[in-house]
Short mmCIF file of C-alpha atoms in Angstrom, two decimals:
data_model
loop_
_atom_site.label_atom_id
_atom_site.label_comp_id
_atom_site.label_asym_id
_atom_site.label_seq_id
_atom_site.Cartn_x
_atom_site.Cartn_y
_atom_site.Cartn_z
CA MET A 932 -43.15 6.17 42.48
CA LYS A 933 -46.06 7.46 40.43
CA ILE A 934 -44.08 10.56 39.42
CA HIS A 935 -41.15 8.34 38.38
CA HIS A 936 -43.40 6.28 36.10
CA GLN A 937 -44.86 9.45 34.59
CA ASN A 938 -41.38 10.81 33.79
CA GLN A 939 -40.40 7.49 32.32
CA SER A 940 -43.50 7.38 30.11
CA GLN A 941 -42.83 10.96 28.98
CA ARG A 942 -39.23 10.13 28.04
CA MET A 943 -40.15 6.99 26.10
CA PRO A 944 -41.54 8.78 22.99
CA PHE A 945 -38.40 10.94 22.82
CA ALA A 946 -36.20 7.84 23.00
CA VAL A 947 -38.16 6.15 20.22
CA LEU A 948 -37.99 9.31 18.12
CA PHE A 949 -34.21 9.52 18.65
CA VAL A 950 -33.75 5.93 17.47
CA LEU A 951 -35.86 6.61 14.38
CA LEU A 952 -33.96 9.79 13.55
CA LEU A 953 -30.50 8.38 14.19
CA PRO A 954 -30.03 7.03 10.62
CA ILE A 955 -30.95 10.48 9.29
CA LEU A 956 -28.81 12.45 11.73
CA SER A 957 -25.81 10.08 11.40
CA PRO A 958 -26.15 8.27 8.05
CA HIS A 959 -22.47 7.24 8.06
CA LEU A 960 -23.28 4.71 10.78
CA PHE A 961 -25.80 2.98 8.55
CA SER A 962 -24.55 3.46 5.01
CA PRO A 963 -23.63 0.05 3.54
CA LEU A 964 -20.68 1.52 1.67
CA SER A 965 -19.32 3.43 4.64
CA ARG A 966 -15.95 2.26 5.89
CA SER A 967 -17.37 2.22 9.41
CA TYR A 968 -20.27 -0.08 8.54
CA PRO A 969 -21.21 -2.36 10.24
CA SER A 970 -18.89 -1.15 12.96
CA LEU A 971 -21.13 -0.97 15.99
CA PHE A 972 -19.35 -4.06 17.27
CA SER A 973 -16.29 -4.69 15.18
CA GLU A 974 -14.63 -1.26 15.40
CA TRP A 975 -15.48 -0.31 18.98
CA ASN A 976 -14.98 -3.63 20.73
CA ALA A 977 -11.66 -5.00 19.51
CA PRO A 978 -10.90 -8.37 21.14
CA LYS A 979 -8.30 -9.02 23.80
CA PRO A 980 -4.89 -10.47 22.80
CA ARG A 981 -5.29 -13.91 21.22
CA HIS A 982 -1.74 -15.11 21.94
CA LEU A 983 -1.32 -14.04 25.54
CA PRO A 984 1.42 -16.55 26.59
CA LEU A 985 3.56 -15.57 23.58
CA LEU A 986 2.87 -11.91 24.21
CA LYS A 987 3.95 -12.14 27.85
CA ALA A 988 7.15 -13.93 26.86
CA ALA A 989 7.86 -11.41 24.10
CA LEU A 990 7.51 -8.51 26.53
CA ASP A 991 10.25 -10.08 28.68
CA ARG A 992 12.51 -10.94 25.73
CA HIS A 993 16.24 -10.30 25.69
CA VAL A 994 17.99 -9.98 22.35
CA PRO A 995 21.71 -10.90 22.26
CA VAL A 996 24.03 -8.25 20.81
CA GLY A 997 25.11 -10.54 17.97
CA GLU A 998 21.53 -11.01 16.82
CA LYS A 999 20.93 -7.27 16.95
CA ASN A 1000 23.96 -6.49 14.82
CA GLU A 1001 23.09 -9.14 12.23
CA LEU A 1002 19.50 -7.96 12.01
CA TRP A 1003 20.42 -4.33 11.43
CA SER A 1004 23.34 -4.97 9.08
CA PRO A 1005 22.62 -3.88 5.49
CA LEU A 1006 22.33 -6.40 2.69
CA PRO A 1007 25.65 -7.37 1.13
CA TYR A 1008 26.11 -6.68 -2.57
CA GLN A 1009 24.46 -9.56 -4.42
CA GLY A 1010 26.04 -9.22 -7.85
CA TRP A 1011 23.24 -7.33 -9.63
CA LYS A 1012 23.11 -3.67 -10.65
CA PRO A 1013 20.39 -1.49 -12.26
CA CYS A 1014 20.37 -1.90 -16.01
CA ILE A 1015 17.73 0.30 -17.64
CA GLU A 1016 19.40 1.86 -20.66
CA PRO A 1017 18.27 0.50 -24.05
CA THR A 1018 20.40 -2.17 -25.66
CA THR A 1019 20.57 -0.16 -28.88
CA ILE A 1020 21.04 3.57 -29.41
CA HIS A 1021 17.83 5.16 -30.62
CA THR A 1022 16.20 8.54 -31.09
CA LEU A 1023 12.59 9.59 -31.00
CA PRO A 1024 10.85 9.22 -34.36
CA THR A 1025 10.20 12.49 -36.16
CA LYS A 1026 6.48 11.69 -36.61
CA SER A 1027 4.18 10.41 -33.88
CA GLN A 1028 1.30 8.09 -34.75
CA GLY A 1029 -1.04 10.12 -32.51
CA TYR A 1030 -1.93 10.74 -28.86
CA ILE A 1031 -2.55 8.06 -26.23
CA GLN A 1032 -4.70 8.74 -23.18
CA VAL A 1033 -5.18 6.30 -20.30
CA PHE A 1034 -7.56 6.42 -17.34
CA LEU A 1035 -6.23 4.70 -14.22
CA ASP A 1036 -8.26 3.47 -11.27
CA GLY A 1037 -7.22 1.87 -7.99
CA GLY A 1038 -4.96 3.20 -5.27
CA LEU A 1039 -1.63 5.00 -5.62
CA ASN A 1040 0.53 1.93 -6.19
CA GLN A 1041 -1.82 0.33 -8.70
CA GLN A 1042 -1.91 3.63 -10.57
CA ARG A 1043 1.89 3.81 -10.41
CA MET A 1044 2.18 0.49 -12.25
CA GLY A 1045 -0.41 1.67 -14.77
CA ILE A 1046 1.64 4.78 -15.51
CA CYS A 1047 4.68 2.62 -16.26
CA ASP A 1048 2.59 0.45 -18.59
CA ALA A 1049 1.17 3.51 -20.32
CA VAL A 1050 4.65 4.75 -21.21
CA ALA A 1051 5.52 1.29 -22.54
CA VAL A 1052 2.36 1.16 -24.69
CA ALA A 1053 3.11 4.63 -26.09
CA LYS A 1054 6.58 3.38 -27.01
CA ILE A 1055 5.20 0.23 -28.65
CA LEU A 1056 2.79 2.31 -30.76
CA ASN A 1057 5.23 5.16 -31.47
CA ALA A 1058 2.61 7.48 -29.96
CA THR A 1059 2.70 10.61 -27.82
CA LEU A 1060 1.51 9.99 -24.26
CA VAL A 1061 -0.81 12.46 -22.57
CA ILE A 1062 -0.10 12.65 -18.81
CA PRO A 1063 -2.33 9.84 -17.41
CA HIS A 1064 -5.66 10.67 -15.82
CA LEU A 1065 -6.13 9.28 -12.29
CA GLU A 1066 -9.70 8.25 -11.56
CA VAL A 1067 -11.36 9.22 -8.27
CA ASN A 1068 -10.96 6.26 -5.92
CA ALA A 1069 -14.39 4.80 -5.15
CA VAL A 1070 -13.48 4.06 -1.51
CA TRP A 1071 -11.25 6.97 -0.49
CA GLN A 1072 -12.88 9.61 -2.75
CA ASP A 1073 -9.49 11.16 -3.44
CA THR A 1074 -9.49 13.58 -6.38
CA SER A 1075 -5.69 14.01 -6.52
CA SER A 1076 -4.34 14.28 -10.06
CA PHE A 1077 -1.04 13.09 -11.51
CA ALA A 1078 0.41 16.57 -11.01
CA ASP A 1079 -0.72 16.62 -7.37
CA ILE A 1080 1.36 13.50 -6.65
CA PHE A 1081 4.23 13.29 -9.14
CA ASP A 1082 6.73 15.85 -10.42
CA VAL A 1083 5.50 16.31 -14.00
CA GLU A 1084 8.56 18.17 -15.30
CA HIS A 1085 10.91 15.52 -13.92
CA PHE A 1086 8.74 12.80 -15.46
CA ILE A 1087 8.81 14.38 -18.92
CA ASP A 1088 12.53 15.27 -18.79
CA THR A 1089 13.65 11.83 -17.60
CA LEU A 1090 11.82 10.14 -20.47
CA SER A 1091 12.50 12.80 -23.11
CA HIS A 1092 14.77 10.50 -25.16
CA ASP A 1093 12.37 7.55 -24.91
CA VAL A 1094 8.78 8.74 -25.37
CA ALA A 1095 7.13 12.02 -26.30
CA ILE A 1096 4.89 13.19 -23.43
CA VAL A 1097 2.52 16.16 -23.24
CA LYS A 1098 0.54 17.55 -20.31
CA GLU A 1099 -2.67 17.97 -22.31
CA PRO A 1100 -3.78 16.95 -25.80
CA PRO A 1101 -3.57 19.78 -28.35
CA SER A 1102 -6.59 22.07 -28.77
CA GLU A 1103 -7.88 20.15 -31.78
CA TYR A 1104 -8.45 17.17 -29.45
CA SER A 1105 -9.74 19.11 -26.44
CA TRP A 1106 -13.04 17.24 -26.79
CA SER A 1107 -11.29 13.99 -25.78
CA SER A 1108 -11.97 14.18 -22.04
CA ARG A 1109 -13.14 11.92 -19.23
CA GLU A 1110 -16.58 13.54 -19.37
CA TYR A 1111 -16.82 12.92 -23.13
CA TYR A 1112 -16.19 9.20 -22.71
CA GLY A 1113 -18.57 8.93 -19.77
CA THR A 1114 -21.63 10.05 -21.76
CA GLY A 1115 -21.75 7.52 -24.58
CA ILE A 1116 -19.99 5.03 -26.84
CA ARG A 1117 -17.11 6.70 -28.63
CA ALA A 1118 -15.05 5.45 -31.54
CA THR A 1119 -11.83 6.72 -30.00
CA ARG A 1120 -12.27 4.88 -26.69
CA ILE A 1121 -10.73 1.40 -26.32
CA LYS A 1122 -12.73 -0.56 -23.74
CA THR A 1123 -11.62 -4.05 -24.69
CA ALA A 1124 -7.94 -4.02 -23.73
CA PRO A 1125 -7.37 -7.48 -22.22
CA VAL A 1126 -5.75 -8.04 -18.85
CA HIS A 1127 -2.03 -8.58 -19.55
CA GLY A 1128 -2.44 -7.84 -23.25
CA SER A 1129 0.45 -8.45 -25.65
CA ALA A 1130 2.32 -5.86 -27.68
CA ASP A 1131 0.73 -7.34 -30.83
CA TRP A 1132 -2.75 -6.73 -29.42
CA TYR A 1133 -2.03 -3.00 -29.12
CA LEU A 1134 -0.51 -2.86 -32.60
CA GLU A 1135 -3.53 -4.64 -34.09
CA ASN A 1136 -6.32 -2.91 -32.13
CA VAL A 1137 -5.13 0.52 -30.98
CA LEU A 1138 -2.80 1.60 -33.77
CA PRO A 1139 -5.62 1.68 -36.39
CA VAL A 1140 -7.65 3.99 -34.11
CA LEU A 1141 -4.65 6.30 -33.79
CA GLN A 1142 -4.15 6.34 -37.54
CA SER A 1143 -7.85 7.08 -38.17
CA TYR A 1144 -8.55 9.69 -35.48
CA GLY A 1145 -5.13 10.87 -34.25
CA ILE A 1146 -6.04 10.04 -30.65
CA ALA A 1147 -7.09 6.96 -28.65
CA ALA A 1148 -8.26 6.70 -25.04
CA ILE A 1149 -7.80 3.38 -23.23
CA ALA A 1150 -10.12 2.82 -20.27
CA PRO A 1151 -9.99 0.75 -18.19
CA PHE A 1152 -6.23 0.38 -18.30
CA SER A 1153 -4.94 -1.14 -15.03
CA HIS A 1154 -2.96 -4.37 -15.57
CA ARG A 1155 -3.49 -4.13 -19.32
CA LEU A 1156 0.06 -4.97 -20.47
CA ALA A 1157 1.70 -8.40 -20.22
CA PHE A 1158 4.83 -9.02 -18.17
CA ASP A 1159 6.25 -11.56 -20.61
CA LYS A 1160 7.26 -11.79 -24.28
CA LEU A 1161 8.08 -8.12 -24.63
CA PRO A 1162 11.29 -6.67 -26.13
CA THR A 1163 14.12 -6.02 -23.66
CA ASN A 1164 14.02 -2.29 -24.37
CA ILE A 1165 10.34 -2.11 -23.41
CA GLN A 1166 10.97 -3.96 -20.15
CA ARG A 1167 13.86 -1.67 -19.28
CA LEU A 1168 11.75 1.37 -20.10
CA ARG A 1169 9.06 0.23 -17.63
CA CYS A 1170 11.66 0.07 -14.88
CA LYS A 1171 13.14 3.42 -15.88
CA VAL A 1172 9.70 4.96 -15.41
CA ASN A 1173 9.07 3.23 -12.09
CA PHE A 1174 12.44 3.70 -10.43
CA HIS A 1175 13.61 6.97 -11.96
CA ALA A 1176 10.91 9.03 -13.71
CA LEU A 1177 8.21 8.83 -11.03
CA ALA A 1178 9.42 11.28 -8.39
CA PHE A 1179 6.97 12.74 -5.90
CA VAL A 1180 6.23 16.46 -5.89
CA PRO A 1181 8.60 18.58 -3.76
CA HIS A 1182 6.27 19.15 -0.80
CA ILE A 1183 5.81 15.37 -0.35
CA ARG A 1184 9.57 14.87 -0.43
CA VAL A 1185 10.10 17.69 2.07
CA LEU A 1186 7.54 16.24 4.47
CA GLY A 1187 9.03 12.77 3.99
CA ASP A 1188 12.53 14.05 4.75
CA THR A 1189 11.21 15.78 7.86
CA LEU A 1190 9.70 12.52 9.14
CA ILE A 1191 12.86 10.57 8.33
CA ASN A 1192 15.03 13.11 10.14
CA ARG A 1193 12.84 12.89 13.25
CA LEU A 1194 12.94 9.10 13.18
CA ARG A 1195 16.74 9.04 12.90
CA HIS A 1196 17.31 11.87 15.39
CA PRO A 1197 14.45 11.67 17.91
CA PHE A 1198 16.07 13.87 20.57
CA GLY A 1199 16.01 17.62 20.13
CA LYS A 1200 13.82 20.36 18.81
CA PHE A 1201 12.39 20.65 15.33
CA HIS A 1202 11.01 23.79 13.80
CA ALA A 1203 7.73 23.20 12.01
CA SER A 1204 6.59 26.31 10.16
CA GLY A 1205 7.54 28.56 13.06
CA THR A 1206 6.32 26.20 15.76
CA GLU A 1207 8.76 24.25 17.90
CA PHE A 1208 7.90 20.59 17.64
CA LEU A 1209 9.54 18.73 20.49
CA LYS A 1210 9.65 14.93 20.57
CA GLU A 1211 10.70 13.31 23.80
CA ARG A 1212 11.30 9.62 24.35
CA MET A 1213 11.12 7.82 27.65
CA ASN A 1214 13.38 4.86 28.46
CA ASP A 1215 15.08 5.07 25.05
CA THR A 1216 18.71 4.04 24.82
CA GLU A 1217 21.53 4.55 22.39
CA SER A 1218 21.61 0.81 21.78
CA GLU A 1219 21.31 -1.28 18.66
CA GLY A 1220 19.85 0.41 15.61
CA SER A 1221 20.69 3.87 16.95
CA GLY A 1222 19.65 6.33 14.28
CA LYS A 1223 17.90 3.57 12.37
CA PHE A 1224 14.25 2.69 11.96
CA VAL A 1225 11.90 0.04 10.60
CA VAL A 1226 8.82 0.79 8.53
CA LEU A 1227 5.88 -1.51 9.15
CA HIS A 1228 3.11 -1.40 6.57
CA LEU A 1229 0.25 -2.50 8.77
CA ARG A 1230 -2.23 -3.56 6.09
CA PHE A 1231 -5.10 -4.35 8.41
CA ASP A 1232 -8.12 -2.31 7.37
CA LYS A 1233 -11.74 -3.42 7.31
CA ASP A 1234 -11.72 -4.32 3.61
CA MET A 1235 -8.73 -6.60 4.16
CA ALA A 1236 -10.25 -8.24 7.22
CA ALA A 1237 -13.63 -8.78 5.57
CA HIS A 1238 -12.25 -10.03 2.25
CA SER A 1239 -10.00 -12.58 3.95
CA SER A 1240 -13.00 -14.31 5.62
CA CYS A 1241 -10.74 -15.08 8.60
CA ASP A 1242 -11.64 -15.02 12.29
CA PHE A 1243 -9.96 -12.24 14.28
CA GLY A 1244 -11.16 -13.10 17.76
CA GLY A 1245 -14.25 -10.91 18.03
CA GLY A 1246 -16.67 -13.81 18.35
CA LYS A 1247 -20.00 -14.27 16.61
CA ALA A 1248 -20.87 -10.57 16.51
CA GLU A 1249 -17.67 -9.68 14.66
CA ARG A 1250 -18.03 -12.59 12.23
CA LEU A 1251 -21.58 -11.51 11.38
CA ALA A 1252 -20.53 -7.87 10.98
CA LEU A 1253 -17.68 -8.76 8.60
CA ALA A 1254 -19.88 -11.19 6.67
CA LYS A 1255 -22.50 -8.49 6.16
CA TYR A 1256 -19.87 -5.97 5.08
CA ARG A 1257 -18.39 -8.56 2.70
CA GLN A 1258 -21.80 -9.26 1.16
CA VAL A 1259 -22.53 -5.57 0.61
CA LEU A 1260 -19.21 -4.85 -1.09
CA TRP A 1261 -18.59 -8.04 -3.06
CA GLN A 1262 -22.04 -9.70 -3.35
CA GLY A 1263 -20.81 -13.21 -2.65
CA ARG A 1264 -17.80 -13.05 -4.96
CA VAL A 1265 -15.32 -13.78 -2.12
CA LEU A 1266 -14.31 -17.42 -2.52
CA ASN A 1267 -12.40 -17.43 0.79
CA SER A 1268 -15.70 -17.58 2.68
CA GLN A 1269 -16.07 -21.20 1.59
CA PHE A 1270 -13.13 -22.27 3.80
CA THR A 1271 -12.87 -22.57 7.56
CA ASP A 1272 -10.64 -20.18 9.49
CA GLU A 1273 -8.20 -23.01 10.22
CA ALA A 1274 -7.96 -23.95 6.54
CA LEU A 1275 -7.36 -20.33 5.53
CA ARG A 1276 -4.61 -19.91 8.14
CA LYS A 1277 -2.86 -23.09 7.06
CA GLN A 1278 -2.88 -21.75 3.50
CA GLY A 1279 -1.36 -18.45 4.69
CA ARG A 1280 -4.36 -16.46 3.50
CA CYS A 1281 -5.16 -14.60 6.72
CA PRO A 1282 -3.67 -11.11 7.19
CA LEU A 1283 -1.52 -10.78 10.27
CA THR A 1284 -3.15 -8.80 13.05
CA PRO A 1285 -1.14 -6.02 14.74
CA GLU A 1286 -0.56 -8.40 17.67
CA GLU A 1287 0.75 -11.13 15.35
CA ILE A 1288 3.05 -8.85 13.35
CA GLY A 1289 4.40 -7.56 16.69
CA LEU A 1290 5.17 -11.12 17.81
CA LEU A 1291 6.85 -11.78 14.45
CA LEU A 1292 9.07 -8.71 14.80
CA ALA A 1293 9.96 -9.63 18.38
CA ALA A 1294 10.86 -13.19 17.36
CA LEU A 1295 13.03 -11.87 14.53
CA GLY A 1296 15.12 -10.01 17.12
CA PHE A 1297 13.77 -6.46 17.23
CA SER A 1298 13.93 -5.17 20.80
CA ASN A 1299 11.58 -2.79 22.57
CA SER A 1300 13.96 0.09 21.81
CA THR A 1301 13.40 -0.37 18.07
CA ARG A 1302 12.09 2.72 16.37
CA LEU A 1303 9.04 1.71 14.36
CA TYR A 1304 7.22 3.82 11.77
CA LEU A 1305 3.65 2.74 11.05
CA ALA A 1306 2.61 3.16 7.41
CA SER A 1307 -1.08 2.44 7.04
CA HIS A 1308 -4.56 3.78 6.61
CA LYS A 1309 -7.20 3.36 9.30
CA VAL A 1310 -6.55 0.19 11.31
CA TYR A 1311 -9.53 -2.12 11.71
CA GLY A 1312 -10.40 -2.09 15.40
CA GLY A 1313 -8.74 1.25 16.08
CA GLU A 1314 -6.40 1.91 18.99
CA LYS A 1315 -7.53 -1.15 20.93
CA ARG A 1316 -6.44 -3.41 18.09
CA ILE A 1317 -2.88 -2.07 18.07
CA SER A 1318 -2.44 -1.90 21.86
CA ALA A 1319 -0.44 -5.16 22.00
CA LEU A 1320 1.85 -3.91 19.21
CA LYS A 1321 2.44 -0.68 21.13
CA LYS A 1322 3.36 -2.62 24.27
CA LEU A 1323 5.96 -4.59 22.32
CA PHE A 1324 7.31 -1.51 20.52
CA PRO A 1325 6.67 1.63 22.57
CA LEU A 1326 8.77 3.78 20.20
CA MET A 1327 6.16 3.53 17.47
CA ASP A 1328 5.33 6.54 15.32
CA ASP A 1329 3.27 7.55 12.35
CA LYS A 1330 2.75 10.75 10.40
CA LYS A 1331 0.52 12.38 12.99
CA SER A 1332 2.83 11.70 15.92
CA LEU A 1333 5.91 12.99 14.08
CA ALA A 1334 4.57 16.08 12.34
CA SER A 1335 2.43 19.02 13.32
CA ALA A 1336 -1.05 19.64 11.92
CA GLU A 1337 0.37 22.58 9.97
CA GLU A 1338 3.01 20.37 8.33
CA LEU A 1339 0.39 17.79 7.38
CA LYS A 1340 -2.08 20.38 6.06
CA ARG A 1341 -1.34 19.79 2.36
CA VAL A 1342 -1.76 16.00 2.55
CA ASP A 1343 -4.33 15.53 5.31
CA GLY A 1344 -7.51 13.83 4.12
CA LYS A 1345 -5.98 12.89 0.74
CA ALA A 1346 -5.36 9.15 0.66
CA SER A 1347 -3.05 9.20 -2.36
CA LEU A 1348 -0.81 11.92 -0.92
CA LEU A 1349 -0.68 10.23 2.48
CA ALA A 1350 0.25 6.96 0.75
CA ALA A 1351 2.95 8.81 -1.22
CA VAL A 1352 4.49 10.11 2.02
CA ASP A 1353 4.48 6.58 3.47
CA TYR A 1354 6.05 5.21 0.27
CA TYR A 1355 8.81 7.83 0.39
CA VAL A 1356 9.62 7.11 4.05
CA SER A 1357 9.41 3.33 3.48
CA LEU A 1358 11.86 3.48 0.62
CA GLN A 1359 14.50 5.14 2.80
CA SER A 1360 14.03 3.00 5.91
CA ASP A 1361 16.73 0.60 7.07
CA ILE A 1362 14.25 -2.28 7.02
CA PHE A 1363 10.77 -2.56 5.52
CA ILE A 1364 8.17 -5.18 6.39
CA SER A 1365 4.54 -5.49 5.37
CA ALA A 1366 2.00 -7.37 7.48
CA SER A 1367 0.27 -8.79 4.38
CA PRO A 1368 0.88 -8.81 0.61
CA GLY A 1369 -0.73 -6.05 -1.44
CA ASN A 1370 0.05 -3.36 -3.99
CA MET A 1371 2.21 -1.26 -1.66
CA HIS A 1372 4.07 -4.35 -0.43
CA ASN A 1373 4.68 -5.50 -4.01
CA ALA A 1374 5.79 -2.06 -5.20
CA LEU A 1375 8.25 -1.58 -2.34
CA VAL A 1376 9.65 -5.11 -2.57
CA GLY A 1377 10.56 -4.36 -6.18
CA HIS A 1378 11.88 -0.86 -5.55
CA ARG A 1379 14.00 -1.94 -2.59
CA THR A 1380 15.30 -4.93 -4.57
CA TYR A 1381 16.40 -2.46 -7.24
CA LEU A 1382 18.29 -0.50 -4.57
CA ASN A 1383 19.54 -3.63 -2.72
CA LEU A 1384 17.80 -2.70 0.54
CA LYS A 1385 16.67 -5.06 3.31
CA THR A 1386 13.02 -6.06 3.08
CA ILE A 1387 11.49 -8.78 5.26
CA ARG A 1388 8.73 -10.81 3.62
CA PRO A 1389 6.58 -12.63 6.20
CA ASN A 1390 6.30 -16.36 5.57
CA MET A 1391 2.51 -16.48 5.73
CA VAL A 1392 2.21 -20.23 5.09
CA MET A 1393 4.56 -20.96 8.00
CA LEU A 1394 3.08 -18.39 10.37
CA GLY A 1395 -0.53 -19.53 10.00
CA PRO A 1396 -0.05 -22.93 11.71
CA LEU A 1397 2.26 -21.36 14.32
CA PHE A 1398 -0.46 -19.00 15.49
CA LEU A 1399 -3.00 -21.83 15.51
CA ASN A 1400 -0.84 -23.75 17.98
CA LYS A 1401 -1.97 -22.36 21.35
CA SER A 1402 0.41 -24.57 23.35
CA MET A 1403 3.63 -23.38 21.65
CA GLU A 1404 6.10 -21.68 23.97
CA TRP A 1405 8.32 -18.72 23.09
CA PRO A 1406 11.65 -20.53 22.43
CA GLU A 1407 10.02 -22.91 19.96
CA PHE A 1408 8.06 -20.08 18.31
CA GLN A 1409 11.16 -17.90 17.96
CA HIS A 1410 13.25 -20.73 16.53
CA ALA A 1411 10.56 -21.48 13.93
CA VAL A 1412 10.28 -17.80 12.96
CA LEU A 1413 14.04 -17.32 12.60
CA SER A 1414 14.53 -20.46 10.53
CA GLY A 1415 11.51 -19.62 8.36
CA HIS A 1416 12.77 -16.14 7.49
CA LYS A 1417 16.50 -16.66 6.89
CA SER A 1418 16.09 -16.31 3.13
CA ARG A 1419 13.27 -13.77 3.18
CA GLN A 1420 15.14 -10.56 4.02
CA GLY A 1421 15.89 -9.12 0.61
CA GLN A 1422 17.82 -11.95 -1.02
CA ILE A 1423 17.69 -11.92 -4.82
CA ARG A 1424 14.68 -13.62 -6.40
CA LEU A 1425 14.48 -13.97 -10.18
CA ARG A 1426 11.16 -13.13 -11.78
CA LYS A 1427 9.16 -16.13 -12.91
CA GLU A 1428 6.78 -16.22 -15.85
CA ARG A 1429 3.67 -14.05 -15.34
CA GLN A 1430 5.09 -12.43 -12.20
CA SER A 1431 5.14 -8.64 -12.02
CA ILE A 1432 8.23 -6.86 -13.28
CA TYR A 1433 7.53 -4.17 -10.69
CA THR A 1434 7.84 -6.67 -7.83
CA TYR A 1435 10.65 -8.75 -9.35
CA PRO A 1436 12.85 -6.47 -11.51
CA ILE A 1437 15.50 -9.18 -12.02
CA PRO A 1438 16.59 -10.11 -14.69
CA ASP A 1439 14.58 -7.72 -16.89
CA CYS A 1440 15.87 -4.47 -15.39
CA MET A 1441 19.07 -5.47 -13.60
CA CYS A 1442 22.29 -7.00 -14.95
CA GLN A 1443 24.83 -9.27 -13.33
CA SER A 1444 28.19 -7.63 -12.78
#
């Protein structure tokens, strides 16, 4: 006994020393800006299913053949066609007013919209656009440039009759760089561009800079051009950029096509850079949706969960962890935290958990033989959080399950390139659904509207109260879901004032026929 106490007393200083050194040895666990902080509870101890009765019923569901066929049938033609050519014949002016540079922050889809706006602003000012500079994302630390993501030659060629575009400013303006504008106040930098600024604002405030210096740099630029009160030709040009000029680089398209092929033809062998990549499926049938697949954008990361201020079933420890994370990132600027969880759910402001989006898909009529592609970054709660979704849809894949490490080598660890692959696959899926609204959801809703493809938009206001009702049985839940989503599967929606042209391209960029 005495020896045991001696050993224990000898080990105690080492244990204390280990605890003291842990923040130094593993700073990522303690850094307030780390995506894993404060994850000691919230990431490693995901809660059990919150809707167990519905989940059990969904696992035993049977989908009638008629429902399956209707669900998978493509959208009928709705009387609108792409309409992006200018209303009047025009040629590029012989003399440009100068060079426009823009610096774009945010993620891939926010930058995509900024690129479209930059082309429009160059057109408004009769200026030459320098290929936009993509800022390093503060969260993902992705240094990918425009040329790393988009096909530059295709971009320039597609817009050659609309706007003059150069890869770099000429040598006489080589000083006009991101580093130059980061070291002081510069006369050629426009920092005051208003959110949703008008065409007149750019003519009054940016054109004089161009005329004086020959170049103007606008930063910040995201969301800096209005959606309303612009000439028809400018609106059509924005859509031409978005839906035609912005093509991903070849290696992203090749990888995307590989993933799509393996989703549509899951049986058989695939050659991946000399390595046979065999995918086998158990209990799969050649039933409904054979050769078809759904893309689910599972937007359920820690930022989303924390910013929503909703309760996700992890108890007091999880609520405290998310509140601390929220305070570190947004310093009390999250207004949602003033509401109760029940109030937020009734307003449709809580992101759907993987379990809830799985129940939604099951209620809509997707069977357990549905092939599901998961487009997302790191899921808050990890594998445990998506276990219920996997039970409902065992044929669920993502990039890593479909492709070899060698095939993913050029995109691995680069958030923008990974998002580009997901965008490419999503655009060619039979059905697309996003668990919660966001930039990728908005971009794909617009792009798929332009192509008349089926896109299911979850009715968040309806679903919130449904998931609060713990006594609801499966037939009632399914009936409510079906009736609440009849007109939310890609039916035409006209853009309203102040809404994004990139989410609602009708009537600005499509014509009735």
